[in-house]
PDB file of C-alpha atoms in Angstrom:
ATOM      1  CA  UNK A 407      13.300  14.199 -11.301  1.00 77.00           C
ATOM      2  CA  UNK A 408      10.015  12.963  -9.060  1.00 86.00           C
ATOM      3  CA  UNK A 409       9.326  14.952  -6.436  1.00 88.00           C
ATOM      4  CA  UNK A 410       9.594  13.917  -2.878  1.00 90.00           C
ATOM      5  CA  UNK A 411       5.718  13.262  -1.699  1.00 93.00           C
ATOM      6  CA  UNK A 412       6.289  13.856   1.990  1.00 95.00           C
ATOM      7  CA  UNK A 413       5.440  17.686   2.293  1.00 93.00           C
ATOM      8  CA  UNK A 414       2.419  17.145   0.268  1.00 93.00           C
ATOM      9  CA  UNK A 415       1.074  13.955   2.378  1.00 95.00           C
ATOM     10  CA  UNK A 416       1.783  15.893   5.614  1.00 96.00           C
ATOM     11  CA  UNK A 417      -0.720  18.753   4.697  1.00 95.00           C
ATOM     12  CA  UNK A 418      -3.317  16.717   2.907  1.00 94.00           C
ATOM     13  CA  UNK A 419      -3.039  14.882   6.815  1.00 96.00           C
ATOM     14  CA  UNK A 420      -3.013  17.558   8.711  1.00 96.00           C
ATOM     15  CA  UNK A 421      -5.747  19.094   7.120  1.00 96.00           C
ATOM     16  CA  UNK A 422      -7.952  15.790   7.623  1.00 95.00           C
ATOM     17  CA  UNK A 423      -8.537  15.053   3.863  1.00 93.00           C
ATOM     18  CA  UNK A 424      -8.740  11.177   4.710  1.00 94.00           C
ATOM     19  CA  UNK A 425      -9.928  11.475   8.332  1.00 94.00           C
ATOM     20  CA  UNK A 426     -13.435   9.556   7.423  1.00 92.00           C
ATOM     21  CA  UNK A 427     -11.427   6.282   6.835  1.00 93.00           C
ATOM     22  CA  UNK A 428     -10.204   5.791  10.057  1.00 94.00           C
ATOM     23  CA  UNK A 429     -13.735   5.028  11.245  1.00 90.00           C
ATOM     24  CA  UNK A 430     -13.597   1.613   9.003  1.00 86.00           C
ATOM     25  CA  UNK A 431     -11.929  -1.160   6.599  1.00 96.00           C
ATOM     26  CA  UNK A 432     -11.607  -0.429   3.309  1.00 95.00           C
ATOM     27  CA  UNK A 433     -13.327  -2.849   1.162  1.00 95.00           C
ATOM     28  CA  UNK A 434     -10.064  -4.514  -0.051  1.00 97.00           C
ATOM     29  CA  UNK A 435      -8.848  -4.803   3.985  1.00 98.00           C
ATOM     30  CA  UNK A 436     -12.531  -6.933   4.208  1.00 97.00           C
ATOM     31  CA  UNK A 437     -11.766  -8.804   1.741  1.00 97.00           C
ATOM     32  CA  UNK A 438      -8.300 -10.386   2.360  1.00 98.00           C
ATOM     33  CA  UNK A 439      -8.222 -10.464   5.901  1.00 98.00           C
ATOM     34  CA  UNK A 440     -10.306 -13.389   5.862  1.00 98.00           C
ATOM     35  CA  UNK A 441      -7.150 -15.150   4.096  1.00 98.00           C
ATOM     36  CA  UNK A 442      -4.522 -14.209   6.665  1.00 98.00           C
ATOM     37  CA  UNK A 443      -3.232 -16.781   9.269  1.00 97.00           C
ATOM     38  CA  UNK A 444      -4.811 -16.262  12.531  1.00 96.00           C
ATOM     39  CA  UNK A 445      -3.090 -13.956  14.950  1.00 97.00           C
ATOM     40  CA  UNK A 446      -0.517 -13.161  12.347  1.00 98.00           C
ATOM     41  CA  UNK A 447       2.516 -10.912  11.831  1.00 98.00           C
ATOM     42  CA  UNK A 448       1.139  -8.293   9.688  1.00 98.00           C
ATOM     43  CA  UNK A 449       3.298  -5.110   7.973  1.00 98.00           C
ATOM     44  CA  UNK A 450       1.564  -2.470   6.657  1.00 98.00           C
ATOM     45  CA  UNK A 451       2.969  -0.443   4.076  1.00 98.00           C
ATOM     46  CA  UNK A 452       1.058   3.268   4.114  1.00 98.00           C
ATOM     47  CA  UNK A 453      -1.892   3.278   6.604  1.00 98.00           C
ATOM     48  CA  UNK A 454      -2.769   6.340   6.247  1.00 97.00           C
ATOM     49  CA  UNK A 455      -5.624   7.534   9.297  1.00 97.00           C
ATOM     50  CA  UNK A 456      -5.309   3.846  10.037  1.00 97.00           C
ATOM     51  CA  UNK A 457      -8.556   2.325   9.395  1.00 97.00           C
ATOM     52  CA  UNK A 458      -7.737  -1.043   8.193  1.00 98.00           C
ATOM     53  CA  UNK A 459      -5.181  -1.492  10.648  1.00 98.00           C
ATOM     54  CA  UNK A 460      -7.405  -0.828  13.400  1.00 98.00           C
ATOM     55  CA  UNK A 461     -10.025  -3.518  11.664  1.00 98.00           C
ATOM     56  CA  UNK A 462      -7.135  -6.381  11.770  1.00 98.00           C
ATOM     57  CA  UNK A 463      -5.761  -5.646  15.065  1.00 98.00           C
ATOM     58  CA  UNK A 464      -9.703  -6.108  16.094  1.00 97.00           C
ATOM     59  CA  UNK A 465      -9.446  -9.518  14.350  1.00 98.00           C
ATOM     60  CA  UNK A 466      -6.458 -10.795  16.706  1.00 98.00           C
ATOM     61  CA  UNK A 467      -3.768  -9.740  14.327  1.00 98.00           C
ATOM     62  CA  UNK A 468      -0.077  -7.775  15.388  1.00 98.00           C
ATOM     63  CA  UNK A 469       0.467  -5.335  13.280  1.00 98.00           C
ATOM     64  CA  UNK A 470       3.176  -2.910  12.335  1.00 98.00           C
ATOM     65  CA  UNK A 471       1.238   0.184  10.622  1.00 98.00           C
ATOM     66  CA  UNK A 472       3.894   2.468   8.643  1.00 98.00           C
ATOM     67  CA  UNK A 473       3.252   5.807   6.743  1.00 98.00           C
ATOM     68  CA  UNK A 474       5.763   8.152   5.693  1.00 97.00           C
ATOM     69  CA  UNK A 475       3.851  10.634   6.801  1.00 98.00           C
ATOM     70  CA  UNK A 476       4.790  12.138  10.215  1.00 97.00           C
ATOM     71  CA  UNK A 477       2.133  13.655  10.711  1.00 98.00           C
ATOM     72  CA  UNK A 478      -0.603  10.561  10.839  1.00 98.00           C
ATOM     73  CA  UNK A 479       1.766   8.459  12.484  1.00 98.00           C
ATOM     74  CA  UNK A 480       0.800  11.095  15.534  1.00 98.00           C
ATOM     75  CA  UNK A 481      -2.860  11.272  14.779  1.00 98.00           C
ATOM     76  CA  UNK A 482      -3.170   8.073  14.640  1.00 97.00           C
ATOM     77  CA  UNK A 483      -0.761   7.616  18.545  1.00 96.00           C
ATOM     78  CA  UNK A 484      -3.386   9.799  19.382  1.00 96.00           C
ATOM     79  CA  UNK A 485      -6.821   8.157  17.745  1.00 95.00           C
ATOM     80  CA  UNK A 486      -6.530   4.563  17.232  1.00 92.00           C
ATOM     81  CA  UNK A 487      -4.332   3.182  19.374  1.00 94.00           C
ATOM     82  CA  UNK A 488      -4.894  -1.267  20.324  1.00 97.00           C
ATOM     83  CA  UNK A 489      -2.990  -3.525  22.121  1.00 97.00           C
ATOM     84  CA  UNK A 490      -1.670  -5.332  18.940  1.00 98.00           C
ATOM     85  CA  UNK A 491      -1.150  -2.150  16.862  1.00 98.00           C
ATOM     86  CA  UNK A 492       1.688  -0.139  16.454  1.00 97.00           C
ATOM     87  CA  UNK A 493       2.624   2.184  14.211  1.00 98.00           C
ATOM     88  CA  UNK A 494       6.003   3.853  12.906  1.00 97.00           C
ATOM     89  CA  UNK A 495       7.115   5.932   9.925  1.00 98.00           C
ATOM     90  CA  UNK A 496       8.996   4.455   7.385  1.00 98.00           C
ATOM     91  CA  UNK A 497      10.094   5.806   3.722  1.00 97.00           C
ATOM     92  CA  UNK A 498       9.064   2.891   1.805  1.00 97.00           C
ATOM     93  CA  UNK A 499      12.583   3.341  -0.799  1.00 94.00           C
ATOM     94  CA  UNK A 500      14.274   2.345   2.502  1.00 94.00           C
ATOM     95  CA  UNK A 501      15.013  -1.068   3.824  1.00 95.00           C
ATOM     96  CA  UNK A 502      12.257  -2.439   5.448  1.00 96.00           C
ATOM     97  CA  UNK A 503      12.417  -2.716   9.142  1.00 91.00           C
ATOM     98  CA  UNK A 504      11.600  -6.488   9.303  1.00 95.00           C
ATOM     99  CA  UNK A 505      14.036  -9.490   9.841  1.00 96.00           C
ATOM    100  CA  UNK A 506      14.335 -11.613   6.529  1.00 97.00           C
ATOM    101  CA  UNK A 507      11.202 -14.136   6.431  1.00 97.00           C
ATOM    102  CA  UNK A 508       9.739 -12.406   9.634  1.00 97.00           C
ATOM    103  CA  UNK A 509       6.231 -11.587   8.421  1.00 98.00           C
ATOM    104  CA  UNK A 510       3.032 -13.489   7.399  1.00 98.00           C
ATOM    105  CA  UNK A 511       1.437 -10.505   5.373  1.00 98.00           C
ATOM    106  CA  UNK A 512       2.241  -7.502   3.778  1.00 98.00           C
ATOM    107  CA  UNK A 513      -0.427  -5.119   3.035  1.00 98.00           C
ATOM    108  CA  UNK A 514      -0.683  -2.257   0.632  1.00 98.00           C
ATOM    109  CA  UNK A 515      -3.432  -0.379  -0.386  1.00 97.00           C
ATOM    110  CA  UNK A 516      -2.364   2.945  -2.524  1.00 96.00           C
ATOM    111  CA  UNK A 517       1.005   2.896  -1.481  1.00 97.00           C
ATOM    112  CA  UNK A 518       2.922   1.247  -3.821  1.00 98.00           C
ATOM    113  CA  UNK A 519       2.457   3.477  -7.129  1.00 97.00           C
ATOM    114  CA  UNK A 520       4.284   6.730  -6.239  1.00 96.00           C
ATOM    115  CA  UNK A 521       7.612   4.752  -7.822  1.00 96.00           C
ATOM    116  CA  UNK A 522       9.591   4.816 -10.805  1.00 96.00           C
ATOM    117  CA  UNK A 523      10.141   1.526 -12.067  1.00 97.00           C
ATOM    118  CA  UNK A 524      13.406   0.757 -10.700  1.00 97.00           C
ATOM    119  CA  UNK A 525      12.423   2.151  -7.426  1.00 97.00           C
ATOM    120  CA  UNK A 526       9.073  -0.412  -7.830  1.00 98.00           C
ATOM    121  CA  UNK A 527      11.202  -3.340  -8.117  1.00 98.00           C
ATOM    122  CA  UNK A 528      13.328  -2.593  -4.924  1.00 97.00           C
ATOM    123  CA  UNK A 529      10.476  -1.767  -3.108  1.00 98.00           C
ATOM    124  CA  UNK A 530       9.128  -5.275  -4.121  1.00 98.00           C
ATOM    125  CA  UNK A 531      11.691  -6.942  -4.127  1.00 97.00           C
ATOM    126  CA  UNK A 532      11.980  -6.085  -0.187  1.00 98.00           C
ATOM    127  CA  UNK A 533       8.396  -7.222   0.573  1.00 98.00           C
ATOM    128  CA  UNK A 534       9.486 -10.246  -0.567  1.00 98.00           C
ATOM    129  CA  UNK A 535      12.612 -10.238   1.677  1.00 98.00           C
ATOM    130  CA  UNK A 536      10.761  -9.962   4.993  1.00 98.00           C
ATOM    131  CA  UNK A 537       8.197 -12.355   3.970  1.00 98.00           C
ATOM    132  CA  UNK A 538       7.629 -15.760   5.537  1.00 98.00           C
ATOM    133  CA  UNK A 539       7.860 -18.358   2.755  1.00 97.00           C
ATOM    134  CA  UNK A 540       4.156 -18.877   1.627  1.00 96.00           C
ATOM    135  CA  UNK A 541       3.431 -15.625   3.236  1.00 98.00           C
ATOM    136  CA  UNK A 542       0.636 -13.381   1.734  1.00 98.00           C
ATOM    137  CA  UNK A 543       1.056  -9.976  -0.250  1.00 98.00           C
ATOM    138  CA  UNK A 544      -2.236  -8.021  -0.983  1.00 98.00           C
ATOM    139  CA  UNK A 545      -1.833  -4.514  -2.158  1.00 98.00           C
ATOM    140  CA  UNK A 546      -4.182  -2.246  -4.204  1.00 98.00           C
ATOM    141  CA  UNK A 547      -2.388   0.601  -7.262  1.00 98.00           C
ATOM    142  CA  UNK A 548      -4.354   3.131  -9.235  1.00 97.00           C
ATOM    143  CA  UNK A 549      -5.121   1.690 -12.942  1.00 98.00           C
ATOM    144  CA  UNK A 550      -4.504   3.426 -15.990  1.00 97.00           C
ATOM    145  CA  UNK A 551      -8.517   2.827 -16.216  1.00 96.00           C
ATOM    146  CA  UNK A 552      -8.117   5.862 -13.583  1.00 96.00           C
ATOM    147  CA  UNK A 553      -9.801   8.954 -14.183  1.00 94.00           C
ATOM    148  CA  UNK A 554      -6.683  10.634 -13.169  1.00 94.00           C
ATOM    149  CA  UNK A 555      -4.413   8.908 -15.999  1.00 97.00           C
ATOM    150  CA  UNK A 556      -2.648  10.592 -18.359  1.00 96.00           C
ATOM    151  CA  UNK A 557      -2.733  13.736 -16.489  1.00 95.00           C
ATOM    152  CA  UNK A 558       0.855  15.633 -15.442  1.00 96.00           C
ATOM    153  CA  UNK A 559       3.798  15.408 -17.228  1.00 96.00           C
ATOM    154  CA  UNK A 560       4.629  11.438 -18.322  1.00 97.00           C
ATOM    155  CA  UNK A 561       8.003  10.898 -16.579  1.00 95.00           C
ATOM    156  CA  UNK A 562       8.490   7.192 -17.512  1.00 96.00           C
ATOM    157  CA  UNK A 563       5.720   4.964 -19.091  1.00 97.00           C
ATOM    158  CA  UNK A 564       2.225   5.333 -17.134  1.00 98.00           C
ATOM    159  CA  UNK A 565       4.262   7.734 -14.614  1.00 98.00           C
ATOM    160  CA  UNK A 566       2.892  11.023 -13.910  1.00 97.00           C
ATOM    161  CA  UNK A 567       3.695  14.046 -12.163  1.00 96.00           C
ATOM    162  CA  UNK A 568       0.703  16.134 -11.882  1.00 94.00           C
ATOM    163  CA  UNK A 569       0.726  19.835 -12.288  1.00 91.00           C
ATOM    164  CA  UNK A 570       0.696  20.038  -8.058  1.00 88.00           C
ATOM    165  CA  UNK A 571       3.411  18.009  -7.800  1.00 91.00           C
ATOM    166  CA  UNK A 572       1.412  14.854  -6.656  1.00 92.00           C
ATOM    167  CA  UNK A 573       3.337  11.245  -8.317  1.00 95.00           C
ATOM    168  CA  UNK A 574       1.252   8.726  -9.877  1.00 96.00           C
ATOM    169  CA  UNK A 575       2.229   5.618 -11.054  1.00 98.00           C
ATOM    170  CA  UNK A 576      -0.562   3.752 -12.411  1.00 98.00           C
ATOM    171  CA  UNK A 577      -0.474  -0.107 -13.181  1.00 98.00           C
ATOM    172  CA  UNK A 578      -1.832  -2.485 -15.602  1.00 98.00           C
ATOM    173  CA  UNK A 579      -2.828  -5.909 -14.636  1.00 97.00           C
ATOM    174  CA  UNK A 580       0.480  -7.102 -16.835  1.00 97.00           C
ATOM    175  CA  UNK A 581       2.823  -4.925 -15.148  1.00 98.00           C
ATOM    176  CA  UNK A 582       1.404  -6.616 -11.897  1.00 98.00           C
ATOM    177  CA  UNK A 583       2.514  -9.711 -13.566  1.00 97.00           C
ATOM    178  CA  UNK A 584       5.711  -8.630 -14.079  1.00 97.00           C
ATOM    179  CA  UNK A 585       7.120  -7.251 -10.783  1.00 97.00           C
ATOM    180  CA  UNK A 586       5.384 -10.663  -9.344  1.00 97.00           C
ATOM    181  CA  UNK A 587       7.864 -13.057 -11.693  1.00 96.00           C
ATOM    182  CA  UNK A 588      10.460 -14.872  -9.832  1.00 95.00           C
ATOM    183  CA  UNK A 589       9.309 -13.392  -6.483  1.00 97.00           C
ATOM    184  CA  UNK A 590       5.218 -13.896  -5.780  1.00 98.00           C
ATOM    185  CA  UNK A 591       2.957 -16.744  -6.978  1.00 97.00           C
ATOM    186  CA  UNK A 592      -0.050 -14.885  -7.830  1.00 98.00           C
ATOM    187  CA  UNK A 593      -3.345 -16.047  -7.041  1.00 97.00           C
ATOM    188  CA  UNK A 594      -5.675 -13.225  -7.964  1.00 98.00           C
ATOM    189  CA  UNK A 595      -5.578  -9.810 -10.037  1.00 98.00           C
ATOM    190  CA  UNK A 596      -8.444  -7.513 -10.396  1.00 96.00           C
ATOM    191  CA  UNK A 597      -9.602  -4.608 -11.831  1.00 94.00           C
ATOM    192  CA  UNK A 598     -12.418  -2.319 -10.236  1.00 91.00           C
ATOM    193  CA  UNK A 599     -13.545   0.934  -9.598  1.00 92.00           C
ATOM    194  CA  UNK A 600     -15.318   1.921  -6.333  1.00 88.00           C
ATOM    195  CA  UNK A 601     -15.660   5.285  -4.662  1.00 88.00           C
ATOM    196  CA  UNK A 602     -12.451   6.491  -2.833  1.00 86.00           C
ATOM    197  CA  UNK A 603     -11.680  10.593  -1.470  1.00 83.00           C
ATOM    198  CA  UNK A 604     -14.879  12.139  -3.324  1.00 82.00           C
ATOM    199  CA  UNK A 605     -14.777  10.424  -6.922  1.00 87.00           C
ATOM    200  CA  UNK A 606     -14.826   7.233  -8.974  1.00 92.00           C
ATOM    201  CA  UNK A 607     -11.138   5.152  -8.455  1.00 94.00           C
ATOM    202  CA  UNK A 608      -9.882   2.350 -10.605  1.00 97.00           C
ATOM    203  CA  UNK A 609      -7.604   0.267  -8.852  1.00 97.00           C
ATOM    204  CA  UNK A 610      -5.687  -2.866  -9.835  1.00 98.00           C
ATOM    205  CA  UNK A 611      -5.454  -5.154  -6.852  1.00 98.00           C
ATOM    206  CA  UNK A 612      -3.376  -8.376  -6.254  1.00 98.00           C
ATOM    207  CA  UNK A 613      -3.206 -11.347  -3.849  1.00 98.00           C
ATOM    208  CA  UNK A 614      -0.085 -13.067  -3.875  1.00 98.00           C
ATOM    209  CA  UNK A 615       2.048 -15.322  -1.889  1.00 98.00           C
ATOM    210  CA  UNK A 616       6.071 -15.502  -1.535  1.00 97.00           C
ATOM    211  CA  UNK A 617       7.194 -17.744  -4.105  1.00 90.00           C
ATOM    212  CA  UNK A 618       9.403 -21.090  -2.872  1.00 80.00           C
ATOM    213  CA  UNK A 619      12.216 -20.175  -5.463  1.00 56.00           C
ATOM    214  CA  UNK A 620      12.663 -16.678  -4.094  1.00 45.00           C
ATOM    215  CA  UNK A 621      16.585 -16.231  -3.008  1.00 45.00           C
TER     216      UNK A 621
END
C-alpha cells in the first residue's frame, strides 16, 4: 500500500524546507512561460511556497495555484498573494476543479510522480479533461537518472517507497511517451539535472499540447 504523502509535506512546509523558492521561477517556469497565451487561464498542479506562480501572475497570467498541502496553501495567503493569483488545496487523485476544456495551461513541476501507474493515468487523463483543445501541458518528474532511484522498497516498476515513507515515482522519457498517447501531442521531452533542495536532481520534463482526437 503507498502511503498517503500529506502528513509528511505538511512538516517538510511548516518547517520551511522549500521556503527559498518562493523568492523566484524555477528554471523550467522560465522556460515555458514564454509559450503560454497571453493573459491565460493557468492551473497549477503542486506549487509548493509558490514561486513560479507568483512569476506568471507577474507576467499577466490568472492562475489557480493548488497544493495538497494545507499548510502552504496558508503561507503562501499569507506571503505571495497578486491580484491574478489564487490558490486552493486540492488532492491531485481527485477530480480536478476545472470545467471540461476551461484551461489554457496546466503546469507541473514535481508533482506528478508520487502515483502508481493507474493512479498516473487518471491523474492525466484529467489534465487533459480541463484542457482547452490545443492547450499546453508542461510538467517536470524525477528520472530514474535520479540519485535517489532505486532507493525504498520497489512497489511497482520504478516506484519507490523510501525507508521515511516519502513516494517516488520516477519516469523515463518512454513512459512520458506513453501516458501522452491518445491524449497530448508532444512537442518536447528532456532530460537534465540541475540543482534542486541541496543536491544534484534529474528530472524528465515535457511540453505538450491537448491532442484534437482526445474524447
Amino acid at each position: 500500500m503507498i502511503p498517503d504523502q500529506l502528513a509528511m509535506w505538511d512538516r517538510k512546509h511548516g518547517l520551511g524546507e522549500h521556503a527559498v523558492y518562493r523568492e523566484g521561477p524555477l528554471p523550467f517556469a522560465e522556460r515555458v512561460e514564454p509559450l503560454f497565451p497571453r493573459t491565460a487561464e493557468v492551473l497549477e498542479l503542486g506549487c509548493g511556497v509558490g514561486g513560479d506562480a507568483y512569476f506568471f501572475a507577474t507576467k499577466g497570467h490568472h492562475i489557480t495555484a493548488t497544493d495538497y498541502s494545507g499548510v502552504v496553501i496558508k503561507q503562501n495567503h499569507e506571503l505571495r498573494q497578486h491580484p491574478t493569483l489564487k490558490y486552493s488545496v486540492l488532492d491531485l487523485t481527485e477530480v480536478l476543479p476545472c470545467e471540461t476544456e476551461s484551461v489554457d495551461v496546466v503546469y507541473a513541476h514535481l508533482s506528478l510522480h508520487y502515483y502508481d501507474h493507474e493512479t498516473t493515468k487518471t491523474v492525466f487523463a484529467e489534465i487533459a479533461r480541463v484542457l482547452k483543445l490545443g492547450g499546453l501541458l508542461c510538467f517536470a518528474c524525477k528520472s530514474i537518472q535520479d540519485s535517489d532511484y532505486g532507493k525504498g522498497e520497489e512497489v511497482e516498476p520504478n516506484l519507490f517507497i523510501s525507508a521515511k515513507g516519502h513516494v517516488r515515482h520516477f519516469f523515463t522519457s518512454e513512459y512520458v511517451e506513453e501516458l501522452m498517447s491518445g491524449l497530448f501531442e508532444i512537442e518536447t521531452i528532456d532530460e537534465s539535472e540541475e540543482h534542486y533542495v541541496n543536491k544534484t536532481a534529474a528530472f524528465v520534463r515535457c511540453i505538450a499540447r491537448k491532442a484534437g482526437n482526445h474524447e
